[in-house]
Amino acid sequence: MPQHSTGDKPLLSTPQLVFPSLPSAVDSGCGHTPPSRRASIGSPLSPGALRSATHSPLDSCSQPLCQLPAEKHGPPAAREVRYVSAGPKRLACGWWAFAPECLQAFNTPRGFLLFLCVASFLQGMTVNGFINTVITSIERRYDLLSYQSGLIASSYDVAACFCLTFVSYFGGSGHKPRWLGWGVLVMGAGSLVFALPHFTSGPYQVEVDEGIGTCQANRSVACGKSTSGLSSYRLVFMLGQFLHGVGATPLYTLGVTYLDENVKSSYSPVYIAIFYTAAILGPAAGYLIGGALLNIYTEIGQRTELTTESPLWVGAWWVGFLGAGVAAFLIAVPILGYPRQLPGSQRYVVMRASETHQLKDSRHKVASNPDFGKTISDLPLSIWLLLKNPMFILLCLAGATEATLIAGMSTFGPKFLESQFSLSASEAATLFGYLVVPAGGGGTFLGGFLVNKFKLRGSGTIRFCLLCTLTSLLAASVFSMHCPNVPMAGVTASYGNSLLPQDPWELTAACNAACGCRPEHYSPVCGSNGLMYFSPCHAGCPEVAAPGPGGQKVYRDCSCVPQNFSSGFGHATAGKCSSTCQRKPLLLVFIFVVILFTFLSSIPALTATLRCVCDQQRSFALGIQWIVVRTLGSIPGPIAFGWLIDKACLLWQDQCGQRGSCFLYHNAAMSQYMLIAGLVYKFWRPEVQN
């Protein structure tokens, strides 16, 4: 990991660091300040005291940006400001008076980055991993409808939007590690609240009937309103998600600015890239761990006749949240012990100021006041200054368009793969995880590395983001291709395996008319003739399945499955028919490229945001940016993509006369709608128009 030669060591007894006063921080970009106040500008940037000094050797990174005019009653030489450490107590790592020497080894940017990465990893694993993995199990266990589970998921973003302004505004001028530590504690409390219904709702008990769904044992589903009362637990889940959103708010605003303030400016993109990479790897771990836990029965230690293939199976969804909550409480303790400013960070203020002015607007004069932004009365002016910054506004809008695509793809990417390649839900989620981990995590880290490698600053960063956008735009053309649908009897093909016209589907045929098959029992099977059927009943299978050679259930003597080489009826295997699409490798490669270049521009865009606003407004600017990104991107993104994908549905679930979820999609239409959505949002990126 890149590291400054001396910036990561504690300031226990360091020589005095000499810096020139920063006229550029006053006269360029952030406004003008009277000479009588210039000596105090550096005070909030260091716990050291300021005093005048004569000429002395300067640090290599503290050369003056320009020379100050001579003082009225002083020599013609440039005035210099000397930063002096106030002592080890204010820079030591510890809790109040308890600051043992052994802890000071972690009092470095690398040490803080370690704990911050663990916190972001837990946040990603819980919110973006566990939630998406267990949402169907929670719906089944607590009788929730789809829109109710959608409210649970969106509670996180709603909480973040409410808290971002307050946290980023006051936390930006406050003790950032304490804000971060308390945020992680709240996030851990949210995980424990989310797992609470398992312990208060009583044991999960269901009746098992192995024959349900076949021709002879087919049963109708009783229609009526549920009286279990379990659906009221959605309020508890919403509270848990709300606490998740409140606790995670400081991570991506105050955490980023704290890292940027305490490392060399050229290394800042690498540190931030590592931090965001950990946040992206978290959901991957959530999918893997959550998927493994769902193979364990929710009532651990209790025997059941249910199998994981049963639609009544509920896995141990709550274990992951319980573990994440305890881990969050443990990781919050060391974060709370970090000082307001890491030792040695004073040396980086000059470099950061010089880069800031490459993008700043000269109209921002008031923000140069070191006391600006510490009271609620400054909030309206702070917002107005950001709104007058055109570069900041364009970056916010660009982030919103990317967030729309990322949110839409992360939500419906597995569904796209499931439909195109005829995979099960677990197989599609696993395959999508294999794409996201190297592409998303690698793209995020590589973006920060390239900014550092090629010393991208100012307009160079914007051009790099534009190049990434154009590349991902070209790769998005992959959605013009699609895999043909696996033929399904009564929907895309007749029961004689001939193509159907564009008429409404009809699942009932002469071969299964006597079975009285119900549309509620969706359990696809693949016939020996290569045709997929809605359920064993619709395939005319009379008996309970027997284990096959590969461990799959095999239904014998199915009246709707003709025997190819002899008289009698054929058999059907539980599950969907496998796809023979030849375009699968090409589709996966191009989807990988789209994800890679989408994430490749994330760290450069974040770096540009930090450099286009004044130092006092950086945390608040990130907070406002996150509000814009969530309001215009993360929240409406899944809704927009979901609406388009629903337009491609061929077969809807019938729940007592009411439309439920979609069972089967038209692959060609789904690809076209995804292509349209991708092109629209990519073309509307502000960098392209700028």
XYZ file of C-alpha atoms in Angstrom:
690
model
C 0.000 0.000 0.000
C 1.450 3.392 -0.866
C 2.555 5.365 2.115
C 4.350 8.623 2.774
C 7.725 8.091 4.324
C 6.966 9.980 7.513
C 3.280 10.826 7.443
C 2.138 7.586 9.066
C 4.232 7.818 12.235
C 2.952 9.265 15.519
C 4.066 12.785 16.413
C 5.489 12.078 19.838
C 8.575 14.254 19.574
C 8.868 15.548 16.048
C 10.791 18.562 14.844
C 8.784 21.641 14.070
C 7.181 21.621 10.629
C 7.561 24.908 8.787
C 4.966 25.937 6.202
C 4.469 29.163 4.347
C 1.157 30.884 4.713
C -1.333 29.876 2.068
C -2.303 32.863 -0.027
C -3.803 30.598 -2.655
C -6.245 29.249 -0.122
C -7.375 32.810 0.406
C -6.903 34.678 -2.819
C -7.831 31.930 -5.264
C -10.817 29.714 -5.384
C -12.287 30.145 -1.946
C -12.151 33.871 -1.589
C -10.255 36.743 -0.014
C -9.498 37.336 3.631
C -8.043 40.453 5.242
C -4.337 40.262 6.110
C -5.148 40.435 9.802
C -6.941 37.079 9.573
C -4.554 35.211 7.300
C -2.485 33.890 10.155
C -5.450 31.964 11.526
C -6.410 30.158 8.351
C -4.309 27.119 9.101
C -5.508 26.755 12.657
C -8.361 24.317 12.035
C -6.105 22.173 9.903
C -3.716 21.335 12.710
C -3.801 20.986 16.468
C -0.534 22.919 16.556
C -0.157 26.590 17.351
C 0.776 29.254 14.801
C 3.570 31.742 15.205
C 5.748 33.794 12.919
C 9.220 32.652 12.015
C 12.206 33.700 9.940
C 13.569 31.781 6.973
C 14.247 28.105 7.605
C 14.463 24.979 5.434
C 11.096 23.780 4.177
C 9.712 20.312 3.774
C 9.748 19.045 0.199
C 5.950 19.169 -0.010
C 5.569 22.637 1.534
C 7.026 24.945 -1.080
C 5.072 28.197 -1.301
C 2.478 28.391 -4.048
C 3.254 32.071 -4.481
C 5.055 34.762 -2.514
C 3.165 37.071 -0.189
C 3.752 40.809 -0.341
C 5.857 42.248 2.440
C 4.167 43.283 5.670
C 3.604 46.941 6.359
C 6.164 47.117 9.149
C 8.310 44.110 8.386
C 11.170 42.948 6.188
C 10.593 42.259 2.495
C 10.991 38.503 2.998
C 7.902 36.283 2.684
C 6.124 35.619 5.934
C 6.090 31.985 7.036
C 3.871 30.092 9.422
C 5.270 27.387 11.642
C 3.082 24.473 12.748
C 4.045 23.153 16.159
C 2.680 19.942 17.636
C 0.604 20.526 20.737
C 1.867 17.306 22.284
C 1.142 13.581 22.061
C -2.054 13.672 24.143
C -4.169 15.389 21.490
C -2.831 13.130 18.726
C -2.714 9.839 20.621
C -4.985 6.902 19.887
C -7.102 5.920 22.868
C -10.219 6.590 24.884
C -10.097 9.690 27.085
C -7.116 9.306 29.441
C -6.528 5.680 28.468
C -4.028 5.778 25.586
C -1.486 2.948 26.008
C 1.684 2.979 23.959
C 0.856 -0.337 22.259
C -2.152 1.227 20.525
C -0.107 3.943 18.834
C 1.085 1.474 16.192
C -2.441 1.702 14.757
C -2.501 5.506 14.913
C -1.680 5.828 11.219
C -3.706 6.219 8.008
C -3.171 2.543 7.284
C -4.450 1.552 10.719
C -7.548 3.696 10.399
C -8.107 2.417 6.851
C -8.125 -1.153 8.199
C -10.958 -0.518 10.664
C -12.857 1.646 8.204
C -12.668 -1.116 5.575
C -14.055 -3.635 8.063
C -16.941 -1.267 8.841
C -17.744 -0.718 5.148
C -17.430 -4.458 4.529
C -20.003 -5.144 7.264
C -22.314 -2.469 5.868
C -22.155 -3.886 2.329
C -22.507 -7.474 3.540
C -25.572 -6.654 5.639
C -27.505 -4.114 3.556
C -26.591 -5.166 0.020
C -25.889 -8.849 0.674
C -27.992 -10.374 3.437
C -31.086 -8.277 2.703
C -31.212 -9.233 -0.985
C -30.531 -12.873 -0.173
C -33.125 -13.428 2.548
C -35.945 -11.171 1.374
C -37.915 -14.068 -0.184
C -37.504 -16.156 2.975
C -38.785 -13.259 5.070
C -41.783 -12.878 2.747
C -42.615 -16.558 3.160
C -42.052 -16.624 6.908
C -43.998 -13.460 7.804
C -46.701 -13.434 5.116
C -45.403 -10.304 3.408
C -46.429 -9.026 0.004
C -43.883 -7.850 -2.549
C -44.604 -4.151 -2.070
C -44.164 -4.591 1.696
C -40.736 -6.131 1.225
C -39.984 -3.240 -1.134
C -40.801 -0.804 1.655
C -38.389 -2.663 3.916
C -35.587 -2.385 1.366
C -36.224 1.302 0.652
C -36.236 2.255 4.354
C -32.429 2.278 4.210
C -32.251 4.940 1.502
C -35.013 7.002 3.116
C -33.099 7.095 6.411
C -29.882 8.026 4.615
C -31.564 10.924 2.807
C -32.965 12.276 6.080
C -29.644 12.097 7.919
C -27.101 13.020 5.252
C -27.515 16.784 5.532
C -27.261 16.832 9.326
C -24.393 14.315 9.606
C -22.251 15.714 6.790
C -22.765 19.350 7.846
C -22.041 19.064 11.569
C -19.796 16.001 11.346
C -17.619 17.715 8.738
C -16.474 20.285 11.291
C -16.609 17.926 14.255
C -14.683 14.919 15.542
C -15.059 12.613 12.535
C -13.871 9.328 14.156
C -16.451 9.731 16.917
C -19.217 10.352 14.409
C -18.045 7.269 12.502
C -17.813 5.113 15.625
C -21.281 6.013 16.851
C -22.630 5.442 13.361
C -21.220 1.896 13.318
C -22.830 1.295 16.722
C -26.217 2.399 15.385
C -25.720 0.194 12.337
C -25.014 -2.779 14.598
C -28.150 -2.035 16.594
C -30.105 -2.067 13.329
C -28.841 -5.577 12.531
C -29.898 -6.846 15.955
C -33.347 -5.248 15.562
C -33.685 -6.870 12.124
C -33.040 -10.330 13.638
C -35.427 -9.704 16.554
C -38.639 -11.111 14.933
C -37.143 -14.596 14.853
C -37.027 -14.639 18.659
C -40.438 -13.046 19.251
C -42.670 -14.593 16.574
C -42.635 -18.168 17.830
C -41.388 -21.313 16.058
C -42.004 -21.861 12.361
C -44.372 -24.808 11.843
C -45.758 -26.083 8.511
C -47.529 -29.186 7.240
C -45.702 -31.321 4.697
C -47.420 -33.049 1.779
C -45.040 -34.661 -0.677
C -47.752 -35.344 -3.251
C -48.996 -31.824 -3.704
C -48.618 -30.556 -7.252
C -48.983 -33.879 -9.062
C -52.010 -34.934 -11.069
C -53.556 -37.264 -8.461
C -52.757 -35.159 -5.382
C -53.298 -31.703 -6.791
C -55.039 -29.358 -4.361
C -56.332 -25.853 -4.660
C -55.013 -23.083 -2.520
C -57.511 -21.691 -0.035
C -58.175 -18.062 -0.804
C -58.650 -15.704 2.076
C -56.970 -13.073 4.111
C -54.234 -14.265 6.409
C -55.030 -13.993 10.091
C -51.614 -14.897 11.428
C -50.732 -11.275 12.208
C -47.108 -11.908 11.262
C -47.188 -9.265 8.546
C -47.078 -6.581 11.237
C -43.428 -7.521 11.778
C -42.679 -5.541 8.627
C -42.556 -2.489 10.902
C -39.742 -4.084 12.910
C -37.839 -4.877 9.720
C -38.353 -1.313 8.510
C -36.992 0.002 11.819
C -33.916 -2.212 11.457
C -33.304 -0.964 7.936
C -33.859 2.620 9.060
C -31.152 2.193 11.708
C -28.897 0.649 9.068
C -29.318 3.779 6.958
C -28.706 6.151 9.872
C -25.576 4.313 10.985
C -24.068 3.967 7.521
C -24.497 7.659 6.680
C -21.128 8.835 8.117
C -19.159 6.052 6.409
C -19.206 7.408 2.863
C -19.080 11.094 3.762
C -16.978 11.616 6.890
C -14.929 8.463 6.354
C -13.835 9.529 2.886
C -12.920 13.077 3.919
C -11.043 11.874 7.009
C -8.900 9.634 4.824
C -8.333 12.422 2.312
C -7.292 14.853 5.050
C -4.714 12.545 6.616
C -2.791 11.135 3.650
C -0.717 12.629 0.891
C -3.006 13.937 -1.847
C -1.468 11.694 -4.515
C -2.140 8.630 -2.332
C -5.684 9.647 -1.410
C -7.333 7.965 -4.454
C -5.620 4.664 -3.593
C -6.738 4.782 0.045
C -10.301 5.679 -0.959
C -10.282 2.978 -3.652
C -9.299 0.341 -1.072
C -12.087 1.582 1.178
C -14.693 1.353 -1.584
C -13.350 -2.019 -2.728
C -14.031 -3.402 0.739
C -17.554 -1.991 0.517
C -18.077 -3.795 -2.806
C -16.658 -7.095 -1.553
C -19.110 -6.975 1.360
C -22.200 -7.807 -0.738
C -20.336 -10.713 -2.343
C -19.658 -12.160 1.103
C -23.283 -11.479 2.023
C -24.513 -13.490 -0.934
C -22.186 -16.413 -0.171
C -22.725 -16.490 3.598
C -26.441 -15.722 3.340
C -26.920 -18.409 0.705
C -25.131 -20.969 2.861
C -27.243 -20.059 5.896
C -30.445 -20.512 3.901
C -29.541 -24.185 3.530
C -29.942 -24.497 7.328
C -33.469 -24.740 8.707
C -34.604 -21.561 10.436
C -35.325 -23.427 13.689
C -31.761 -24.588 14.305
C -31.621 -27.917 16.129
C -35.203 -28.860 15.232
C -35.816 -31.730 12.807
C -38.081 -31.211 9.818
C -39.277 -33.213 6.833
C -38.981 -30.170 4.568
C -36.174 -30.039 2.026
C -34.432 -26.993 0.617
C -36.292 -27.525 -2.678
C -39.676 -27.225 -0.979
C -41.550 -23.940 -1.506
C -42.310 -23.971 2.232
C -38.650 -24.111 3.282
C -37.351 -21.184 5.339
C -33.623 -21.019 6.031
C -31.736 -19.508 8.940
C -32.043 -15.959 7.606
C -31.504 -14.324 11.012
C -28.058 -15.723 11.850
C -26.199 -13.367 9.501
C -27.795 -10.258 11.002
C -27.037 -11.431 14.517
C -23.365 -11.967 13.671
C -23.102 -8.680 11.772
C -24.588 -6.768 14.705
C -22.082 -8.179 17.177
C -19.183 -7.551 14.766
C -20.286 -3.923 14.278
C -20.240 -3.320 18.035
C -16.699 -4.724 18.242
C -15.321 -2.696 15.323
C -16.847 0.554 16.617
C -14.638 0.496 19.723
C -11.262 1.104 17.983
C -12.792 3.678 15.603
C -14.003 5.726 18.582
C -10.432 5.833 19.908
C -8.884 7.726 16.986
C -7.979 11.421 17.386
C -9.587 14.270 15.504
C -6.493 14.409 13.274
C -3.823 11.782 12.659
C -0.196 12.632 13.481
C 1.719 14.124 10.563
C -1.310 15.229 8.582
C -0.259 18.910 8.771
C 2.307 18.386 6.040
C -0.374 17.591 3.434
C -2.407 20.776 3.686
C -0.370 22.728 1.098
C -0.560 20.012 -1.544
C -4.285 19.573 -1.034
C -4.898 23.298 -1.271
C -2.943 23.618 -4.540
C -4.993 20.861 -6.199
C -8.259 22.223 -4.872
C -7.873 25.495 -6.704
C -7.585 23.832 -10.084
C -11.338 23.242 -10.025
C -12.743 25.776 -7.570
C -15.003 28.654 -8.418
C -13.580 32.033 -7.438
C -16.988 33.174 -6.201
C -16.715 31.063 -3.033
C -15.304 33.697 -0.721
C -17.154 33.150 2.512
C -16.197 29.474 2.801
C -12.558 30.393 3.452
C -13.530 31.531 6.953
C -12.292 28.793 9.349
C -15.392 29.305 11.533
C -17.747 28.869 8.589
C -20.042 25.838 8.715
C -20.054 25.274 12.475
C -23.522 26.658 13.176
C -26.952 25.925 11.781
C -27.243 29.520 10.544
C -24.552 28.804 7.929
C -26.484 25.854 6.454
C -28.514 27.782 3.830
C -25.419 29.632 2.639
C -23.460 26.374 2.459
C -26.130 24.848 0.237
C -26.228 27.965 -1.936
C -22.442 27.906 -2.435
C -22.623 24.300 -3.626
C -25.515 25.060 -5.958
C -23.433 27.823 -7.571
C -20.595 25.382 -8.249
C -21.277 24.042 -11.782
C -18.628 21.316 -11.598
C -20.111 19.964 -8.376
C -23.633 19.945 -9.819
C -22.501 18.099 -12.952
C -20.661 15.495 -10.883
C -23.768 14.984 -8.730
C -25.985 14.437 -11.767
C -23.433 12.087 -13.303
C -23.332 10.083 -10.092
C -27.119 9.879 -10.065
C -27.243 8.394 -13.580
C -24.578 5.838 -12.719
C -26.370 4.994 -9.462
C -29.557 4.353 -11.427
C -27.785 1.832 -13.635
C -25.924 0.209 -10.746
C -29.042 -0.074 -8.587
C -31.097 -1.413 -11.472
C -28.473 -3.948 -12.558
C -27.703 -5.139 -9.026
C -31.405 -5.687 -8.371
C -32.382 -7.305 -11.662
C -29.044 -8.587 -12.961
C -29.587 -12.061 -11.467
C -33.130 -12.093 -12.885
C -31.741 -11.224 -16.335
C -29.251 -14.106 -16.198
C -31.901 -16.446 -14.804
C -34.226 -15.746 -17.716
C -31.629 -15.661 -20.491
C -29.779 -18.828 -19.504
C -32.700 -20.730 -17.894
C -31.021 -20.925 -14.501
C -32.420 -21.342 -11.036
C -32.506 -18.318 -8.753
C -29.547 -19.531 -6.687
C -27.469 -20.356 -9.781
C -28.180 -16.939 -11.310
C -27.292 -15.108 -8.081
C -24.032 -17.050 -7.777
C -23.082 -16.383 -11.399
C -23.869 -12.692 -11.033
C -21.746 -12.581 -7.889
C -18.818 -14.055 -9.824
C -19.153 -11.170 -12.289
C -19.599 -8.365 -9.750
C -16.752 -9.258 -7.380
C -13.836 -9.015 -9.857
C -15.448 -6.400 -12.107
C -16.853 -4.108 -9.417
C -14.119 -4.541 -6.832
C -11.317 -4.597 -9.399
C -12.718 -1.602 -11.265
C -12.993 0.470 -8.088
C -9.437 -0.271 -6.978
C -8.023 0.111 -10.494
C -9.674 3.516 -10.876
C -7.932 4.854 -7.765
C -4.651 3.272 -8.828
C -4.768 4.876 -12.296
C -5.473 8.313 -10.836
C -2.366 7.949 -8.695
C -0.258 6.327 -11.426
C -0.896 8.952 -14.101
C -1.166 11.880 -11.648
C -4.593 12.825 -12.945
C -5.702 16.215 -11.693
C -8.598 18.505 -12.503
C -9.755 18.216 -16.085
C -7.677 15.082 -16.606
C -9.863 13.259 -14.077
C -13.010 14.391 -15.860
C -11.672 13.201 -19.213
C -10.858 9.821 -17.687
C -14.444 9.523 -16.396
C -15.720 10.404 -19.858
C -13.561 7.697 -21.453
C -14.901 5.094 -19.000
C -18.463 6.175 -19.721
C -18.046 5.882 -23.487
C -16.438 2.447 -23.153
C -19.239 1.110 -20.958
C -21.747 2.679 -23.358
C -20.298 0.683 -26.255
C -20.211 -2.487 -24.157
C -23.870 -1.959 -23.194
C -24.760 -2.858 -26.777
C -24.515 -6.469 -25.593
C -28.145 -6.166 -24.522
C -29.112 -6.096 -28.188
C -28.374 -9.834 -28.139
C -30.421 -12.421 -26.314
C -30.824 -16.149 -25.833
C -34.004 -17.776 -27.146
C -36.577 -18.886 -24.608
C -36.645 -22.540 -23.635
C -39.966 -23.780 -25.104
C -42.682 -24.058 -22.452
C -45.863 -26.018 -23.079
C -48.909 -23.786 -23.300
C -46.907 -20.545 -23.245
C -44.296 -20.389 -26.019
C -44.992 -23.806 -27.557
C -47.957 -26.137 -27.887
C -48.155 -29.455 -26.077
C -47.098 -30.994 -29.392
C -43.878 -28.915 -29.253
C -44.853 -26.604 -32.113
C -44.598 -22.828 -31.836
C -47.666 -20.943 -30.654
C -48.968 -17.737 -32.234
C -49.000 -14.513 -30.196
C -52.226 -15.468 -28.434
C -52.912 -15.632 -24.684
C -51.295 -18.677 -23.120
C -53.338 -21.758 -22.271
C -51.857 -24.278 -19.841
C -54.706 -26.777 -20.031
C -54.669 -29.454 -22.745
C -56.399 -32.772 -23.398
C -53.580 -34.708 -21.758
C -53.964 -32.936 -18.393
C -57.623 -31.860 -18.452
C -58.658 -34.562 -15.966
C -56.013 -33.452 -13.460
C -57.666 -30.129 -12.615
C -54.296 -28.397 -12.360
C -54.212 -25.158 -10.415
C -52.174 -22.130 -11.608
C -50.931 -21.490 -8.047
C -48.689 -24.553 -8.072
C -45.764 -23.319 -10.161
C -43.054 -25.966 -10.032
C -41.422 -26.285 -13.482
C -40.317 -29.666 -14.776
C -38.376 -30.616 -17.883
C -39.828 -33.399 -19.990
C -37.749 -36.044 -21.674
C -38.839 -34.499 -25.002
C -37.000 -31.210 -24.178
C -40.220 -29.309 -23.443
C -40.681 -27.472 -20.140
C -43.977 -27.725 -18.240
C -45.590 -25.423 -15.667
C -45.740 -28.152 -13.000
C -45.777 -31.965 -12.687
C -49.568 -31.744 -12.822
C -49.521 -29.865 -16.133
C -47.143 -32.531 -17.481
C -49.705 -35.175 -16.474
C -47.428 -36.846 -13.929
C -49.590 -39.030 -11.614
C -47.171 -40.059 -8.891
C -44.742 -38.638 -6.392
C -41.253 -38.196 -7.787
C -38.524 -40.741 -7.153
C -34.829 -39.833 -6.787
C -33.005 -39.949 -10.116
C -29.372 -40.849 -10.890
C -28.175 -37.293 -10.325
C -30.147 -36.766 -7.142
C -32.943 -34.859 -8.922
C -36.581 -35.822 -8.582
C -37.932 -37.746 -11.587
C -41.660 -38.068 -12.333
C -42.665 -41.215 -14.287
C -45.517 -41.950 -16.721
C -46.384 -38.326 -17.472
C -49.304 -38.305 -19.937
C -48.291 -35.010 -21.616
C -44.715 -36.136 -22.253
C -44.562 -38.434 -25.311
C -42.065 -41.241 -25.368
C -39.698 -40.790 -28.275
C -38.553 -44.343 -28.983
C -41.228 -46.610 -27.534
C -44.861 -46.680 -26.628
C -46.108 -45.277 -23.365
C -45.465 -42.024 -21.595
C -42.198 -40.288 -20.906
C -40.755 -38.850 -17.707
C -40.070 -35.364 -16.382
C -37.267 -34.081 -14.187
C -37.834 -31.438 -11.519
C -36.447 -28.039 -12.507
C -36.116 -25.986 -15.656
C -34.722 -27.334 -18.905
C -31.140 -26.260 -19.502
C -30.461 -23.621 -22.121
C -28.401 -24.428 -25.204
C -27.672 -20.767 -25.990
C -24.364 -20.359 -27.849
C -24.088 -16.663 -26.967
C -23.695 -17.212 -23.238
C -19.884 -16.648 -23.081
C -20.110 -13.480 -25.195
C -22.944 -12.074 -23.082
C -21.035 -12.707 -19.861
C -17.857 -11.061 -21.199
C -19.650 -7.897 -22.262
C -21.625 -7.688 -18.999
C -18.283 -7.950 -17.185
C -16.924 -5.041 -19.258
C -19.990 -2.894 -18.525
C -19.629 -3.448 -14.766
C -15.850 -2.937 -14.852
C -15.894 0.441 -16.621
C -18.897 1.644 -14.658
C -17.001 1.162 -11.388
C -13.699 2.277 -12.910
C -14.854 5.898 -12.940
C -16.230 5.937 -9.380
C -13.027 6.866 -7.508
C -11.853 9.472 -10.088
C -15.281 11.129 -9.907
C -15.140 11.105 -6.113
C -11.670 12.621 -6.166
C -12.878 15.374 -8.498
C -15.723 16.116 -6.084
C -13.314 16.500 -3.161
C -11.140 18.888 -5.180
C -13.887 21.122 -6.577
C -15.150 22.423 -3.225
C -13.522 24.283 -0.343
C -11.959 22.352 2.519
C -14.635 23.387 5.001
C -17.374 22.068 2.702
C -15.978 18.722 1.596
C -17.915 16.507 4.036
C -21.073 18.518 3.503
C -20.582 18.358 -0.280
C -20.343 14.563 -0.158
C -23.499 14.483 1.930
C -25.418 16.604 -0.571
C -24.041 14.495 -3.399
C -25.257 11.302 -1.713
C -28.714 12.840 -1.285
C -28.857 13.659 -5.001
C -27.517 10.216 -5.941
C -30.050 8.395 -3.772
C -33.016 10.617 -4.617
C -32.445 10.623 -8.382
C -30.615 7.305 -8.749
C -30.663 4.600 -6.079
C -34.326 4.923 -5.136
C -35.989 5.317 -8.581
C -33.459 3.090 -10.404
C -34.885 -0.305 -9.374
C -38.421 1.021 -9.887
C -37.660 2.123 -13.460
C -35.868 -1.100 -14.377
C -38.533 -3.213 -12.684
C -41.291 -1.456 -14.626
C -39.499 -2.084 -17.915
C -38.783 -5.726 -17.105
C -42.417 -6.322 -16.144
C -43.333 -5.257 -19.666
C -41.487 -8.346 -20.930
C -43.446 -10.822 -18.777
C -45.145 -13.714 -20.577
C -46.613 -15.657 -17.667
C -47.925 -14.078 -14.467
C -48.666 -15.806 -11.200
C -52.382 -16.125 -10.403
C -53.122 -15.591 -6.704
C -56.851 -16.169 -6.337
C -57.660 -14.049 -9.360
C -55.037 -11.392 -8.603
C -51.762 -10.935 -10.460
C -48.693 -11.980 -8.507
C -45.061 -12.208 -9.588
C -43.833 -13.077 -13.072
C -42.978 -16.689 -13.803
C -41.631 -16.391 -17.359
C -40.160 -13.497 -19.378
C -39.781 -12.928 -23.090
C -35.996 -12.904 -23.460
C -35.861 -10.769 -26.612
C -38.119 -8.086 -25.123
C -36.199 -8.083 -21.847
C -32.900 -7.500 -23.671
C -34.385 -4.663 -25.723
C -35.780 -2.888 -22.664
C -32.493 -3.240 -20.787
C -30.659 -1.798 -23.796
C -33.022 1.173 -23.984
C -32.629 1.934 -20.279
C -28.834 1.666 -20.451
C -28.514 3.928 -23.501
C -30.868 6.580 -22.114
C -29.023 6.931 -18.822
C -25.580 6.753 -20.394
C -26.387 9.466 -22.936
C -27.729 11.718 -20.219
C -24.491 11.703 -18.236
C -23.458 15.353 -17.679
C -19.797 14.671 -18.532
C -20.898 13.817 -22.069
C -22.765 17.070 -22.359
C -20.093 19.174 -20.713
